[in-house]
XYZ file of C-alpha atoms in Angstrom:
664
model
C 35.585 47.524 -34.734
C 33.402 46.460 -37.399
C 36.599 44.755 -39.273
C 36.808 42.585 -36.444
C 33.220 41.256 -36.120
C 32.680 38.221 -38.114
C 29.220 39.846 -39.236
C 30.655 43.553 -39.919
C 27.432 44.796 -41.955
C 24.572 43.612 -38.978
C 27.044 45.137 -36.221
C 26.638 48.405 -38.089
C 22.867 47.942 -38.395
C 22.705 47.551 -34.254
C 25.594 50.277 -33.965
C 23.559 52.851 -35.718
C 20.182 51.766 -33.549
C 22.271 51.859 -30.771
C 23.542 54.875 -31.377
C 19.648 56.484 -31.976
C 17.868 55.058 -29.021
C 21.053 56.367 -26.634
C 20.216 59.752 -28.181
C 17.116 59.651 -27.484
C 16.950 58.766 -24.292
C 14.782 55.740 -25.375
C 14.608 52.443 -22.851
C 15.463 50.357 -25.670
C 18.854 51.421 -25.735
C 19.629 48.622 -23.260
C 18.527 46.160 -25.537
C 20.694 47.660 -28.364
C 23.508 47.962 -26.497
C 22.784 43.773 -25.333
C 22.301 42.773 -28.746
C 25.500 44.558 -30.329
C 28.016 42.870 -28.029
C 26.452 40.175 -28.084
C 26.874 40.325 -32.562
C 30.674 41.799 -31.789
C 31.778 38.546 -29.938
C 30.221 36.474 -31.971
C 33.063 34.329 -34.426
C 30.105 33.024 -36.414
C 29.680 34.477 -39.683
C 25.906 34.416 -40.571
C 24.517 33.819 -43.988
C 21.519 35.417 -43.348
C 19.957 37.753 -40.385
C 17.388 35.264 -39.215
C 20.472 32.941 -38.165
C 21.172 35.439 -35.052
C 17.966 34.477 -33.074
C 20.733 31.960 -31.215
C 22.780 34.921 -30.032
C 21.757 36.280 -26.798
C 19.920 39.622 -27.171
C 18.659 39.092 -30.685
C 14.852 38.140 -30.885
C 12.625 37.065 -33.399
C 11.647 40.869 -33.941
C 15.063 42.270 -34.279
C 16.329 39.970 -36.688
C 13.822 40.588 -38.677
C 14.166 44.265 -38.716
C 17.268 43.542 -39.610
C 16.943 41.102 -42.565
C 14.467 43.956 -43.526
C 17.252 46.454 -43.225
C 19.752 43.478 -44.749
C 17.080 44.189 -48.123
C 17.450 47.803 -48.319
C 21.042 47.674 -48.099
C 21.022 44.957 -50.757
C 18.560 47.048 -53.371
C 20.415 50.044 -53.171
C 23.417 48.116 -53.842
C 22.448 46.064 -56.116
C 23.640 43.265 -54.674
C 21.530 39.942 -54.495
C 19.780 38.887 -51.331
C 21.061 35.834 -49.222
C 18.988 33.314 -49.242
C 17.460 31.980 -45.445
C 20.239 29.028 -44.829
C 18.909 25.582 -43.847
C 21.286 25.514 -40.967
C 19.707 26.875 -37.590
C 20.699 26.587 -34.433
C 19.431 23.366 -33.950
C 21.252 21.483 -36.622
C 24.986 23.768 -35.831
C 27.749 21.719 -35.122
C 28.935 20.721 -32.009
C 31.745 22.664 -32.655
C 30.198 24.952 -33.436
C 27.554 25.510 -30.351
C 30.525 24.877 -28.132
C 32.433 28.272 -29.305
C 29.643 30.405 -29.340
C 27.920 28.852 -26.474
C 31.004 27.786 -24.124
C 29.701 25.370 -21.229
C 29.407 26.824 -17.655
C 32.039 24.924 -15.304
C 30.721 22.627 -13.470
C 29.673 23.513 -9.909
C 31.110 21.397 -7.057
C 28.970 18.992 -5.073
C 28.468 20.597 -1.934
C 29.057 17.668 0.664
C 25.667 16.880 2.319
C 26.417 17.530 5.975
C 24.947 15.091 8.877
C 21.793 15.973 10.525
C 22.201 17.786 14.041
C 19.347 18.139 15.656
C 19.633 21.633 18.437
C 20.708 21.021 21.628
C 16.886 20.889 24.229
C 14.979 21.106 20.803
C 11.972 18.462 19.910
C 13.829 16.225 17.833
C 17.012 16.290 19.994
C 15.019 15.048 23.215
C 13.002 12.571 21.090
C 15.976 11.000 19.578
C 18.010 10.644 22.958
C 15.042 9.143 24.782
C 14.170 6.421 22.074
C 18.532 6.030 22.549
C 16.955 5.024 25.747
C 16.230 1.357 24.799
C 19.059 -1.841 23.220
C 19.591 -0.761 19.968
C 18.716 -4.234 18.971
C 15.066 -3.765 20.799
C 11.933 -4.897 19.343
C 9.900 -3.539 22.152
C 9.832 0.973 20.350
C 7.864 3.295 22.530
C 4.658 4.966 22.685
C 3.677 8.373 22.273
C 3.155 8.614 25.931
C 6.347 6.973 26.718
C 8.486 9.543 25.101
C 7.480 12.299 25.531
C 7.504 11.385 29.684
C 10.918 10.362 29.137
C 11.846 13.131 26.444
C 10.108 16.137 28.739
C 12.886 16.613 30.794
C 15.111 16.931 28.157
C 13.640 19.797 26.126
C 12.838 23.723 26.867
C 9.360 22.917 24.736
C 6.885 21.296 25.997
C 5.434 18.366 24.215
C 1.922 18.665 24.900
C 1.101 22.351 24.797
C 2.241 25.408 21.943
C 4.260 28.042 22.724
C 1.998 30.956 21.768
C -1.855 30.613 21.906
C -1.355 31.723 18.207
C 0.384 28.508 17.505
C -0.590 24.575 17.027
C 2.745 22.924 16.961
C 4.340 21.544 19.641
C 8.455 19.547 20.414
C 5.747 16.791 19.187
C 5.163 17.798 15.538
C 9.205 17.427 15.177
C 8.090 13.761 15.040
C 7.257 14.552 11.253
C 11.015 15.555 11.093
C 12.639 13.212 11.858
C 10.486 10.412 10.134
C 11.004 12.509 6.732
C 14.601 12.358 7.286
C 14.585 8.727 7.685
C 15.860 9.131 11.458
C 12.893 7.569 12.839
C 9.996 5.151 11.854
C 7.039 3.747 13.654
C 5.431 -0.063 13.602
C 1.672 -1.701 14.797
C -1.898 -0.220 15.162
C -3.601 1.315 16.715
C -0.260 1.986 19.174
C 2.161 3.679 17.034
C 5.289 2.404 18.500
C 7.955 4.282 17.578
C 11.571 2.877 16.651
C 15.468 4.327 15.767
C 17.070 3.888 12.203
C 20.339 3.447 11.487
C 20.482 7.272 10.944
C 18.985 7.837 13.760
C 21.333 5.330 15.955
C 24.323 7.198 14.858
C 22.981 10.672 16.033
C 22.046 8.746 19.234
C 24.961 7.529 19.610
C 27.115 10.719 19.148
C 24.730 13.125 21.427
C 25.102 10.371 24.657
C 29.041 10.455 23.762
C 28.980 14.471 24.164
C 26.844 14.267 26.989
C 28.891 11.495 28.429
C 32.228 13.891 27.441
C 33.309 10.856 25.508
C 34.064 13.205 21.859
C 35.307 9.891 19.781
C 33.853 6.392 20.966
C 35.099 5.353 18.003
C 36.891 5.738 14.633
C 34.294 5.014 12.758
C 31.185 6.956 14.127
C 33.759 10.409 13.783
C 34.160 9.061 10.183
C 30.555 8.933 9.805
C 29.816 12.041 11.765
C 33.231 14.337 11.338
C 31.791 17.400 12.910
C 28.817 16.776 15.036
C 30.344 18.221 18.422
C 31.238 21.492 16.910
C 27.552 21.787 15.284
C 25.466 20.775 17.747
C 28.193 23.507 20.090
C 27.310 25.729 17.379
C 23.606 25.627 18.302
C 23.952 25.677 21.902
C 22.898 28.845 23.848
C 24.874 30.795 25.154
C 24.476 29.632 28.907
C 25.026 26.333 28.409
C 28.810 24.997 28.329
C 30.430 24.131 25.367
C 30.901 20.084 24.372
C 34.582 21.161 24.264
C 34.283 21.512 28.391
C 32.457 18.378 29.165
C 35.595 16.619 29.514
C 34.590 15.467 33.156
C 30.597 14.945 32.865
C 30.765 15.338 36.376
C 31.447 19.390 35.735
C 27.677 19.457 33.327
C 25.064 20.443 35.403
C 22.014 20.102 33.823
C 19.293 22.404 35.549
C 15.652 19.483 35.923
C 13.237 20.003 34.190
C 9.751 19.526 35.440
C 7.897 17.800 33.478
C 4.059 17.825 32.496
C 2.898 14.564 34.132
C 2.306 15.068 37.768
C 4.307 12.851 40.340
C 1.329 10.784 40.879
C 0.740 10.128 37.447
C 4.532 9.399 36.879
C 3.786 6.788 39.573
C 0.872 5.390 37.757
C 3.198 5.000 34.759
C 5.695 3.216 36.474
C 3.454 1.066 38.108
C 2.079 -0.010 34.875
C 5.257 -0.383 33.007
C 5.767 2.558 31.023
C 8.882 2.895 31.493
C 10.902 -0.070 29.947
C 14.031 -0.118 32.319
C 14.925 -3.707 32.638
C 11.309 -4.839 33.348
C 10.761 -8.470 31.270
C 8.643 -8.013 28.501
C 6.082 -11.382 27.629
C 5.611 -12.779 23.799
C 3.050 -9.314 23.279
C 5.556 -6.579 24.017
C 3.314 -6.429 27.259
C 4.095 -6.206 31.533
C 3.259 -8.928 33.032
C 1.320 -7.434 36.380
C -1.124 -9.859 39.099
C -3.838 -8.781 38.689
C -7.342 -9.138 41.417
C -10.787 -9.968 40.826
C -13.345 -6.644 40.701
C -16.776 -7.018 41.936
C -20.143 -7.505 39.601
C -22.579 -5.399 38.849
C -25.983 -6.140 37.517
C -26.756 -5.251 33.242
C -29.504 -2.944 32.975
C -31.191 -1.758 30.362
C -33.077 0.666 28.969
C -35.564 1.033 25.722
C -35.791 3.841 22.990
C -39.575 5.317 22.798
C -39.911 4.611 18.890
C -37.597 1.702 18.594
C -36.871 -1.978 20.592
C -33.483 -2.945 21.559
C -31.448 -3.707 19.041
C -31.223 -7.821 18.064
C -27.826 -8.917 19.470
C -26.375 -12.523 19.090
C -24.291 -14.478 21.248
C -21.421 -17.218 19.612
C -20.104 -20.273 21.439
C -16.783 -19.901 23.392
C -13.922 -19.797 21.197
C -11.731 -22.971 20.775
C -8.535 -22.838 23.329
C -9.511 -19.855 24.861
C -7.421 -19.507 28.165
C -8.782 -17.870 31.328
C -7.790 -15.675 33.855
C -8.496 -13.705 37.085
C -11.150 -10.823 37.086
C -9.022 -7.944 36.260
C -9.623 -5.249 39.768
C -10.086 -2.285 37.915
C -8.054 1.313 38.453
C -9.758 4.165 40.338
C -10.287 6.801 38.686
C -13.684 8.670 40.695
C -15.276 8.023 43.778
C -18.918 6.102 42.483
C -19.382 2.713 40.887
C -21.204 1.190 38.132
C -21.128 -1.008 34.814
C -22.118 -0.598 31.343
C -25.385 -0.530 29.525
C -25.236 -4.322 27.679
C -23.792 -7.381 28.550
C -24.682 -9.310 25.883
C -21.403 -10.422 23.607
C -21.872 -9.271 19.502
C -21.244 -12.294 17.247
C -18.062 -12.453 16.579
C -17.294 -13.471 12.379
C -14.427 -14.875 12.549
C -14.643 -14.739 8.710
C -13.639 -11.529 8.689
C -10.982 -11.130 11.715
C -9.209 -14.816 11.003
C -6.921 -15.620 14.434
C -5.713 -18.714 15.504
C -7.663 -18.930 18.810
C -5.824 -22.522 19.734
C -2.756 -20.117 19.510
C -3.754 -17.096 20.316
C -2.675 -16.552 24.527
C -4.808 -13.685 25.897
C -2.411 -11.120 28.339
C -3.799 -10.242 31.879
C -5.069 -6.908 31.008
C -5.655 -4.384 34.206
C -8.704 -2.069 32.508
C -8.695 1.460 33.586
C -11.561 2.838 35.041
C -13.397 6.053 34.256
C -15.873 7.119 36.926
C -19.128 8.693 36.675
C -18.254 12.330 36.615
C -15.486 12.356 35.482
C -16.936 12.284 31.720
C -20.428 13.058 29.945
C -21.353 11.425 26.590
C -21.219 13.465 23.241
C -22.493 12.841 19.794
C -20.478 13.403 17.121
C -21.341 14.329 13.555
C -19.545 13.474 10.651
C -18.888 17.081 8.604
C -19.830 15.403 5.496
C -23.405 14.524 6.778
C -25.235 17.391 5.328
C -28.909 17.954 4.289
C -27.916 19.148 1.017
C -24.632 21.197 -0.337
C -26.492 24.623 0.206
C -27.714 23.592 3.873
C -24.499 21.871 5.634
C -25.601 22.904 8.806
C -29.165 21.661 9.181
C -28.565 18.592 10.883
C -26.241 19.684 13.766
C -28.618 22.843 14.163
C -32.276 20.843 14.286
C -29.928 18.677 16.575
C -29.226 21.837 18.946
C -32.445 22.724 18.856
C -33.722 19.302 20.296
C -31.195 20.175 23.201
C -28.178 18.279 21.860
C -25.011 19.836 21.495
C -22.976 17.345 18.742
C -19.184 17.651 18.071
C -19.017 17.767 14.229
C -15.949 16.486 13.036
C -14.521 14.009 10.218
C -15.569 9.972 10.883
C -13.859 7.066 9.452
C -16.184 5.030 9.904
C -20.483 5.331 10.333
C -22.016 9.184 10.308
C -22.851 9.472 13.896
C -20.961 8.030 16.634
C -20.825 8.078 20.376
C -17.767 8.860 22.827
C -17.475 9.818 26.265
C -15.425 12.563 26.544
C -13.011 13.293 30.301
C -13.885 16.340 31.492
C -10.119 16.353 32.859
C -8.024 16.461 29.114
C -5.333 15.216 30.770
C -6.974 12.159 32.289
C -6.262 9.719 29.808
C -2.918 10.799 29.108
C -1.550 10.035 32.729
C -2.311 6.934 32.426
C -0.478 6.593 29.175
C -3.239 6.698 26.103
C -3.837 9.271 23.524
C -6.885 11.790 23.506
C -9.381 12.559 26.455
C -12.534 10.830 24.360
C -13.602 7.188 24.612
C -15.431 5.039 22.054
C -18.958 3.358 23.173
C -20.778 0.456 21.739
C -23.342 2.623 19.135
C -22.675 3.387 16.189
C -25.239 4.674 13.925
C -25.191 4.351 9.844
C -27.931 7.242 7.939
C -28.489 5.902 4.744
C -31.238 7.424 1.887
C -33.134 4.522 0.261
C -30.812 5.883 -3.600
C -27.751 6.225 -1.226
C -28.195 2.295 -0.503
C -29.407 1.825 -3.772
C -25.981 3.547 -4.600
C -23.484 1.450 -2.360
C -24.960 -1.576 -3.338
C -23.707 -1.425 -6.814
C -20.721 0.302 -6.277
C -19.557 -2.363 -3.067
C -19.723 0.343 -0.707
C -22.268 -1.266 1.278
C -20.010 -4.526 1.939
C -17.381 -2.826 2.575
C -19.006 -0.662 4.967
C -20.339 -4.125 6.762
C -16.619 -5.941 6.853
C -14.973 -2.783 8.489
C -18.398 -2.289 11.459
C -17.138 -6.406 11.963
C -13.455 -5.140 12.095
C -13.816 -2.589 14.793
C -16.352 -5.396 17.456
C -19.047 -2.687 17.813
C -21.667 -3.847 19.476
C -24.608 -1.797 18.806
C -24.825 -0.833 14.908
C -28.605 0.586 13.790
C -28.760 1.680 10.716
C -31.585 4.155 9.616
C -32.842 4.080 6.233
C -35.281 6.872 5.287
C -37.676 6.816 1.871
C -36.965 8.803 -0.419
C -38.516 9.716 -3.372
C -37.381 7.177 -6.518
C -38.886 6.335 -9.423
C -41.244 3.546 -10.015
C -38.869 1.689 -12.626
C -35.852 2.273 -10.490
C -37.884 1.039 -7.537
C -39.215 -2.105 -8.645
C -35.873 -2.580 -10.476
C -33.966 -2.209 -7.069
C -36.511 -3.439 -4.681
C -35.090 -7.340 -4.254
C -31.804 -5.790 -3.390
C -32.892 -3.257 -0.719
C -35.152 -5.826 0.931
C -32.037 -8.413 0.843
C -29.769 -6.038 1.645
C -31.986 -4.908 4.876
C -32.999 -8.986 5.320
C -29.031 -9.429 5.507
C -27.845 -6.582 8.002
C -30.632 -8.311 10.185
C -30.446 -12.270 10.132
C -26.856 -12.186 9.361
C -24.893 -9.370 10.536
C -27.240 -9.182 13.591
C -28.258 -5.292 13.143
C -30.702 -3.158 14.293
C -32.881 -1.644 11.081
C -35.404 1.488 11.637
C -36.794 3.058 9.032
C -37.904 6.828 9.024
C -40.090 8.835 6.721
C -37.730 11.897 6.249
C -34.478 13.284 7.786
C -36.411 15.167 10.417
C -37.535 11.948 12.205
C -34.175 10.768 11.873
C -32.942 13.361 14.014
C -35.318 13.215 16.371
C -34.467 9.576 16.752
C -31.194 9.973 16.781
C -32.347 12.919 19.807
C -33.713 10.005 21.740
C -31.082 7.753 21.450
C -28.347 11.009 23.081
C -30.115 11.057 25.575
C -30.736 7.163 26.470
C -27.170 6.564 26.311
C -26.195 9.420 28.502
C -28.543 8.380 31.543
C -27.108 5.299 30.924
C -23.658 5.416 30.760
C -22.685 8.686 32.390
C -24.145 6.667 35.542
C -21.957 3.848 35.461
C -18.305 3.869 35.203
C -16.643 2.825 31.810
C -14.001 -0.087 31.933
C -10.631 1.355 28.996
C -8.209 -1.785 27.747
C -4.861 -0.093 27.423
C -4.041 0.485 23.750
C -0.837 -1.711 24.766
C -2.523 -4.385 24.476
C -4.378 -3.653 20.865
C -3.704 -5.570 17.765
C -5.327 -5.253 14.786
C -4.867 -9.369 14.385
C -6.004 -10.251 17.849
C -8.465 -7.436 18.756
C -12.056 -9.332 18.184
C -10.511 -12.643 20.051
C -9.252 -10.359 22.897
C -12.938 -8.870 23.570
C -14.504 -12.380 22.895
C -12.043 -13.662 25.553
C -13.229 -10.903 27.783
C -17.113 -11.039 27.208
C -16.539 -15.018 28.143
C -14.621 -14.937 31.444
C -15.747 -11.048 32.900
C -19.458 -11.192 31.200
C -20.532 -8.966 34.330
C -17.593 -5.877 32.689
C -17.935 -4.323 29.307
C -15.053 -3.513 27.442
C -14.352 0.022 25.462
C -11.017 1.056 23.653
C -10.288 5.418 23.651
C -11.504 7.031 20.112
C -7.993 7.228 19.073
C -7.645 3.824 18.937
C -11.071 2.846 17.723
C -10.452 5.220 14.571
C -6.942 3.425 13.767
C -8.572 0.436 14.267
C -12.168 1.509 11.851
C -9.543 3.425 9.226
C -9.825 1.953 5.899
C -5.903 2.307 5.271
C -4.204 3.225 8.495
C -4.040 -1.247 9.886
C -4.548 -2.843 6.840
C -2.444 -5.845 6.333
C -1.601 -7.487 3.027
C -4.562 -10.324 3.868
C -7.227 -6.767 3.868
C -5.281 -5.403 1.016
C -5.586 -8.914 -1.040
C -9.633 -9.082 0.121
C -10.254 -5.617 -1.020
C -9.008 -6.716 -4.082
C -11.429 -9.427 -4.763
C -14.297 -7.927 -4.225
C -13.763 -5.255 -6.407
C -14.815 -8.925 -8.902
C -18.429 -7.842 -9.373
C -20.554 -10.941 -7.264
C -17.263 -11.188 -5.024
C -18.692 -10.554 -1.583
C -16.463 -10.721 1.688
C -17.511 -14.493 2.343
C -16.358 -15.520 -0.856
C -13.312 -13.038 -0.956
C -12.315 -15.147 2.505
C -12.720 -18.400 0.629
C -10.569 -17.742 -1.906
C -8.075 -16.510 0.211
C -7.923 -19.355 2.542
C -7.000 -21.098 -0.151
C -4.522 -18.725 -1.830
C -2.805 -16.592 1.594
C -1.570 -13.610 -0.942
C -1.877 -12.580 -4.307
C 0.844 -13.622 -5.807
C 0.041 -17.288 -4.867
C -2.873 -17.206 -6.747
C -1.952 -15.364 -9.888
C 1.648 -18.021 -10.132
C -1.551 -20.775 -10.008
C -4.028 -19.461 -12.591
C -0.567 -18.616 -14.502
C 0.031 -22.488 -14.200
C -3.252 -23.384 -16.391
C -3.657 -23.638 -19.889
C -5.882 -20.956 -21.247
C -9.087 -19.289 -19.142
C -10.706 -22.814 -19.504
C -8.030 -24.331 -17.468
C -8.452 -21.611 -14.664
C -12.256 -22.074 -14.524
C -11.938 -25.127 -14.263
C -9.544 -24.866 -11.508
C -11.666 -22.478 -9.306
C -14.726 -23.743 -10.095
C -13.224 -27.456 -8.687
C -11.204 -25.463 -5.007
C -14.283 -22.803 -4.496
C -17.266 -24.686 -6.841
C -18.151 -27.383 -3.515
C -18.786 -24.730 -0.758
C -21.711 -24.311 0.794
C -24.829 -21.281 1.256
C -23.400 -18.181 0.389
C -19.711 -19.022 0.370
C -20.621 -20.804 -2.668
C -18.947 -19.815 -5.948
C -20.844 -20.721 -8.877
C -19.088 -20.876 -12.491
C -20.169 -17.622 -13.843
C -18.046 -15.525 -11.186
C -15.235 -17.812 -11.262
C -14.774 -17.381 -15.085
C -14.628 -13.221 -14.026
C -12.218 -13.977 -11.684
C -9.902 -15.940 -13.981
C -10.502 -12.767 -17.048
C -9.659 -10.308 -14.136
C -6.581 -12.080 -12.656
C -5.302 -14.460 -15.595
C -3.630 -13.658 -18.708
C -3.804 -15.108 -21.660
C-alpha cells in the first residue's frame, strides 16, 4: 500500500498515528484518517513535509509533527535532512495543481423563471388593475384608484392587515413589484403608478388566461412559456384550473365586496377616480363644472403674549386666468371659514414657474365640516430637552392639557393638523391618510443652535423648504442660552442679521423666550387658540391629484386671488412629500443645493446663477471653456457682478465658485 504512494515514508508516519489514535479511541482518529487518505491519493512527491500543507486534512501543526518525525528518522538512520523547497503551493505549476485539485464540473446555469403572481394575491390584483389603462397611457393610477379597482380581484384587504398582530396589507406587495421592475411610479406629492415592459408582459398573460386565450401571440408564448401552468399550480383547489377556461362564460368568480362603500364609490366616480374613457386635460385631471360657494368673513384670535404674525400680500401674478368659485362637497352639517384670509408673500425666486404659461385647473375642493375633525399638535420626536430626558416636552404639554402626537416631521419642530374622527373619511374621496395640514408651523431654536445652523447652512436651507411648502404662518421661537461673552460678540451681528431677515424679508413671526418652559407654555396657548379657530369652521382641501411641486405655489396664489374668502389646505401626506428634502427634488433643486454648498452663496445668489446656466452640466461646460482660473473669475463677474442688493455676487465669491466648479 505504501509502495503505491508517492510519499511512502510520510504515509507510514500518518498510518502509525492513525492506528494509535484508533486503538486509544481518540477523537483525532478521524483527522489522521483524512490526512492518510489525502496523502495516499496524492500523485506528487514532496521534498519536505511542509509542502504537504496543500493537501486537504494536513494543516501546519500536522506538517510540523511530520517534520519532527522525519528529523528523528534521518538522525537514527544517518540520512541527511531534506531542505525546505522554495516551491510552495502558490508557486506550483498549473499542471501540478490540476492533477492534485481537478476543477469541479461546471454547474448548469439555471434558467430564471418568469415572475408569475399567485392567483388573487396582492401583486396579481395590482397588475390587473394597472392593466386596465391603455399600454401607451401617460395618466397612471394613484394608490386610491388602484385599491378601488384591485380589491375585488384580491382575497386580502388593501387597507387592513389579515391579523391584528401584523402590519402588512395587500398594498405592501407594491414594493415587491417595484423591486422586480414590474411597476414604477412618477409624480410628487401624489404618486402615480405605471406598468413597466415586464409588467405588461405579465398583465397580458393574466388577461389572456382570464379570457381563455392561452396563446394570444407566439411572441408572448415564447416570453413566458409556463405562466399559465405556474398560475394554475398556485391557485386554490376550489378555483377551476386555467385549462378549463377555454370558454370565458364557464368561469364564475364570486364578486368581492370592496372596502369602499357604495356611496364612496359614487363620489369617487363623480370625481373621475375611475379613468375609463374620460377625457383628461393637460394636467392629467378630469374637467368638471363648478358652481360658486358662499363666502364667509375672516376671524382673528390673538395669542396672549404675542401679536399676530406679520403677513404681506403680493401683486397678482401676471397672466393668471380666473375661474368660477368652486362649490365644496359637504361632509358635515355646519359651515365655517379658515383662520386667516391674508395671502403670504410667495417668493418666485425659489419656486419659479412661467406665470404666463400656467393655466390653473378648475378645482372642486373637499370640505370637512366642523365636528368631523379635531386639531392636533404634532411634536417631532427628535425635539428633546436632553439626551437623557427625551420626554420632557411631551410630559409638560400633557400637564398643560395638550396631548401631542409624537413622530418624525419632514419640516419644523412642531406642526398642527386637523385629524379626521373617521379614519376612512379622506380615503373615500381618493386621498391618503386621515390628517389635513394647517397653515401653521413652529420652529424652535436655542441661541447656540441658531449660530450652528447659520454656520453650516441649515438656516438658509430650512427657509428655502419653508417657502417651497407655501405655509402662510411660520413662527420662529428663539430661546436664550448661556454662551460665553467671546462667542456672543463673535456672532452677535450674524444673529441680529438673521432675525431681521426672517422678520423683514421672509415675513416670519419671531418670538424670544428665556427658557424651554416658556416655549412650552407658548405652544399650549397657540394650540388652544388654533383649536378655537379651526374646529368651529370648515376646511377646504385641494385634492392631491391637482398638486405638482412646480405648480403648487402658483396654484395657491391663483386660489387666493380668485377666492380670497376661502383658505385652502392640503392633506398632511401631500405636505410631507412637498416638504421632504429628497422626495420631490428636481434637477434644478439639486443644482441650487450644490451651489449653496459654497460659502457665501445664498439662495438668492444661487438662483441668479441658475438663471444664467440651467443645469450643472451647462455651468461646468461654460467654466471649462475658459483658459485658467483668472478667466473663469472674469467670466463669472461679468455675468453675475451686475446684480443689485442681496442678489449681487462679489469677486471674492466668484473666485470661490471658480475654485469649486472649475478645474485647471
